Amino acid sequence: AADCHTGIEFARAFQPDVILMDINLPGLNGLEAMKILRADPLTSHISIIALSANALPRDIENGLASGFSDYLTKPIRVNEFIHKLGLVLKSSAKAAPRQEVKH
């Protein structure tokens, strides 16, 4: 999605298994968008992986403590991305059954 508001609407409509969320976006940042998704019963179950150029240990710790399923730093290391994506998807599959969304 081009912006967080569109991404939130896409998440509600399409119910993805995982969202890759950039932290530093114009307007509503990724952290604020994640909080909206976590507070919404339609999207609270979706795993969200943070993506950011902020790579200091405290940035990563703060992101994870805020509720992201994982935290990746730029530039993306493809092998690490695929490994972490697999872990998050496996964890999502073990979670409670998904709610059916009526449109």
PDB file of C-alpha atoms in Angstrom:
ATOM      1  CA  ALA A   1       0.000   0.000   0.000  1.00  0.00           C
ATOM      2  CA  ALA A   2       1.178   3.515  -0.726  1.00  0.00           C
ATOM      3  CA  ASP A   3       0.333   4.784   2.769  1.00  0.00           C
ATOM      4  CA  CYS A   4      -0.712   3.500   6.192  1.00  0.00           C
ATOM      5  CA  HIS A   5      -4.388   4.358   5.834  1.00  0.00           C
ATOM      6  CA  THR A   6      -4.650   2.350   2.618  1.00  0.00           C
ATOM      7  CA  GLY A   7      -2.652  -0.467   4.191  1.00  0.00           C
ATOM      8  CA  ILE A   8      -5.015  -0.615   7.163  1.00  0.00           C
ATOM      9  CA  GLU A   9      -8.018  -0.821   4.833  1.00  0.00           C
ATOM     10  CA  PHE A  10      -6.281  -3.548   2.778  1.00  0.00           C
ATOM     11  CA  ALA A  11      -5.560  -5.523   5.962  1.00  0.00           C
ATOM     12  CA  ARG A  12      -9.210  -5.306   7.005  1.00  0.00           C
ATOM     13  CA  ALA A  13     -10.458  -6.323   3.569  1.00  0.00           C
ATOM     14  CA  PHE A  14      -7.938  -9.000   2.564  1.00  0.00           C
ATOM     15  CA  GLN A  15      -6.885 -10.496   5.937  1.00  0.00           C
ATOM     16  CA  PRO A  16      -3.252 -11.293   5.042  1.00  0.00           C
ATOM     17  CA  ASP A  17      -1.262 -13.772   7.131  1.00  0.00           C
ATOM     18  CA  VAL A  18       1.515 -11.241   7.650  1.00  0.00           C
ATOM     19  CA  ILE A  19       2.180  -7.540   7.028  1.00  0.00           C
ATOM     20  CA  LEU A  20       5.606  -6.055   6.322  1.00  0.00           C
ATOM     21  CA  MET A  21       5.316  -2.556   7.827  1.00  0.00           C
ATOM     22  CA  ASP A  22       7.792   0.237   7.185  1.00  0.00           C
ATOM     23  CA  ILE A  23       8.271   2.252  10.375  1.00  0.00           C
ATOM     24  CA  ASN A  24       9.128   5.643   8.874  1.00  0.00           C
ATOM     25  CA  LEU A  25       6.253   6.616   6.651  1.00  0.00           C
ATOM     26  CA  PRO A  26       4.859  10.082   5.994  1.00  0.00           C
ATOM     27  CA  GLY A  27       1.745  11.022   7.924  1.00  0.00           C
ATOM     28  CA  LEU A  28       0.780   8.058  10.068  1.00  0.00           C
ATOM     29  CA  ASN A  29       3.956   6.128  10.923  1.00  0.00           C
ATOM     30  CA  GLY A  30       4.227   2.343  11.034  1.00  0.00           C
ATOM     31  CA  LEU A  31       4.085   2.195  14.835  1.00  0.00           C
ATOM     32  CA  GLU A  32       0.816   4.130  14.916  1.00  0.00           C
ATOM     33  CA  ALA A  33      -0.608   1.981  12.109  1.00  0.00           C
ATOM     34  CA  MET A  34       0.388  -1.189  13.983  1.00  0.00           C
ATOM     35  CA  LYS A  35      -1.452   0.048  17.092  1.00  0.00           C
ATOM     36  CA  ILE A  36      -4.605   0.648  15.028  1.00  0.00           C
ATOM     37  CA  LEU A  37      -4.365  -2.853  13.548  1.00  0.00           C
ATOM     38  CA  ARG A  38      -3.799  -4.424  16.981  1.00  0.00           C
ATOM     39  CA  ALA A  39      -6.838  -2.604  18.431  1.00  0.00           C
ATOM     40  CA  ASP A  40      -9.169  -3.742  15.628  1.00  0.00           C
ATOM     41  CA  PRO A  41     -10.787  -7.190  16.126  1.00  0.00           C
ATOM     42  CA  LEU A  42     -10.642  -7.752  12.366  1.00  0.00           C
ATOM     43  CA  THR A  43      -6.866  -7.322  12.224  1.00  0.00           C
ATOM     44  CA  SER A  44      -5.537  -7.930  15.735  1.00  0.00           C
ATOM     45  CA  HIS A  45      -4.491 -11.488  14.850  1.00  0.00           C
ATOM     46  CA  ILE A  46      -2.343 -10.514  11.836  1.00  0.00           C
ATOM     47  CA  SER A  47       1.407 -10.809  12.349  1.00  0.00           C
ATOM     48  CA  ILE A  48       3.235  -7.565  11.587  1.00  0.00           C
ATOM     49  CA  ILE A  49       6.955  -7.450  10.844  1.00  0.00           C
ATOM     50  CA  ALA A  50       8.554  -4.021  11.247  1.00  0.00           C
ATOM     51  CA  LEU A  51      10.950  -2.793   8.579  1.00  0.00           C
ATOM     52  CA  SER A  52      13.208   0.145   9.308  1.00  0.00           C
ATOM     53  CA  ALA A  53      16.553   1.786   8.661  1.00  0.00           C
ATOM     54  CA  ASN A  54      16.673   2.409  12.434  1.00  0.00           C
ATOM     55  CA  ALA A  55      18.998  -0.435  13.361  1.00  0.00           C
ATOM     56  CA  LEU A  56      20.230   0.444  16.843  1.00  0.00           C
ATOM     57  CA  PRO A  57      19.547  -2.246  19.458  1.00  0.00           C
ATOM     58  CA  ARG A  58      17.208   0.096  21.366  1.00  0.00           C
ATOM     59  CA  ASP A  59      15.195   0.745  18.163  1.00  0.00           C
ATOM     60  CA  ILE A  60      14.741  -2.989  17.657  1.00  0.00           C
ATOM     61  CA  GLU A  61      13.901  -3.581  21.340  1.00  0.00           C
ATOM     62  CA  ASN A  62      11.356  -0.736  21.313  1.00  0.00           C
ATOM     63  CA  GLY A  63       9.742  -2.055  18.131  1.00  0.00           C
ATOM     64  CA  LEU A  64       9.399  -5.566  19.518  1.00  0.00           C
ATOM     65  CA  ALA A  65       8.142  -4.262  22.869  1.00  0.00           C
ATOM     66  CA  SER A  66       5.527  -2.202  21.001  1.00  0.00           C
ATOM     67  CA  GLY A  67       3.931  -5.312  19.521  1.00  0.00           C
ATOM     68  CA  PHE A  68       5.626  -6.113  16.224  1.00  0.00           C
ATOM     69  CA  SER A  69       6.020  -9.840  15.561  1.00  0.00           C
ATOM     70  CA  ASP A  70       9.595  -9.242  14.408  1.00  0.00           C
ATOM     71  CA  TYR A  71      11.837  -6.371  13.337  1.00  0.00           C
ATOM     72  CA  LEU A  72      13.974  -6.264  10.195  1.00  0.00           C
ATOM     73  CA  THR A  73      16.480  -3.578   9.308  1.00  0.00           C
ATOM     74  CA  LYS A  74      17.369  -2.099   5.939  1.00  0.00           C
ATOM     75  CA  PRO A  75      18.972  -3.063   3.730  1.00  0.00           C
ATOM     76  CA  ILE A  76      17.008  -6.307   3.783  1.00  0.00           C
ATOM     77  CA  ARG A  77      19.142  -9.418   3.925  1.00  0.00           C
ATOM     78  CA  VAL A  78      17.126 -11.839   1.824  1.00  0.00           C
ATOM     79  CA  ASN A  79      18.063 -15.024   3.710  1.00  0.00           C
ATOM     80  CA  GLU A  80      17.236 -13.417   7.073  1.00  0.00           C
ATOM     81  CA  PHE A  81      13.959 -12.058   5.667  1.00  0.00           C
ATOM     82  CA  ILE A  82      12.873 -15.453   4.334  1.00  0.00           C
ATOM     83  CA  HIS A  83      13.832 -17.176   7.607  1.00  0.00           C
ATOM     84  CA  LYS A  84      11.964 -14.672   9.804  1.00  0.00           C
ATOM     85  CA  LEU A  85       8.961 -14.643   7.482  1.00  0.00           C
ATOM     86  CA  GLY A  86       8.788 -18.430   7.756  1.00  0.00           C
ATOM     87  CA  LEU A  87       8.924 -18.265  11.553  1.00  0.00           C
ATOM     88  CA  VAL A  88       6.159 -15.653  11.724  1.00  0.00           C
ATOM     89  CA  LEU A  89       3.958 -17.586   9.295  1.00  0.00           C
ATOM     90  CA  LYS A  90       4.477 -20.807  11.247  1.00  0.00           C
ATOM     91  CA  SER A  91       3.556 -18.986  14.463  1.00  0.00           C
ATOM     92  CA  SER A  92       0.467 -17.491  12.778  1.00  0.00           C
ATOM     93  CA  ALA A  93      -0.668 -20.930  11.632  1.00  0.00           C
ATOM     94  CA  LYS A  94      -0.596 -22.161  15.250  1.00  0.00           C
ATOM     95  CA  ALA A  95      -2.667 -19.204  16.461  1.00  0.00           C
ATOM     96  CA  ALA A  96      -6.404 -19.310  17.019  1.00  0.00           C
ATOM     97  CA  PRO A  97      -8.614 -19.994  14.006  1.00  0.00           C
ATOM     98  CA  ARG A  98      -9.155 -17.008  11.791  1.00  0.00           C
ATOM     99  CA  GLN A  99     -12.401 -15.100  11.930  1.00  0.00           C
ATOM    100  CA  GLU A 100     -14.481 -15.058   8.793  1.00  0.00           C
ATOM    101  CA  VAL A 101     -14.771 -11.519   7.483  1.00  0.00           C
ATOM    102  CA  LYS A 102     -18.050 -10.518   5.895  1.00  0.00           C
ATOM    103  CA  HIS A 103     -17.934  -7.725   3.337  1.00  0.00           C
TER     104      HIS A 103
END
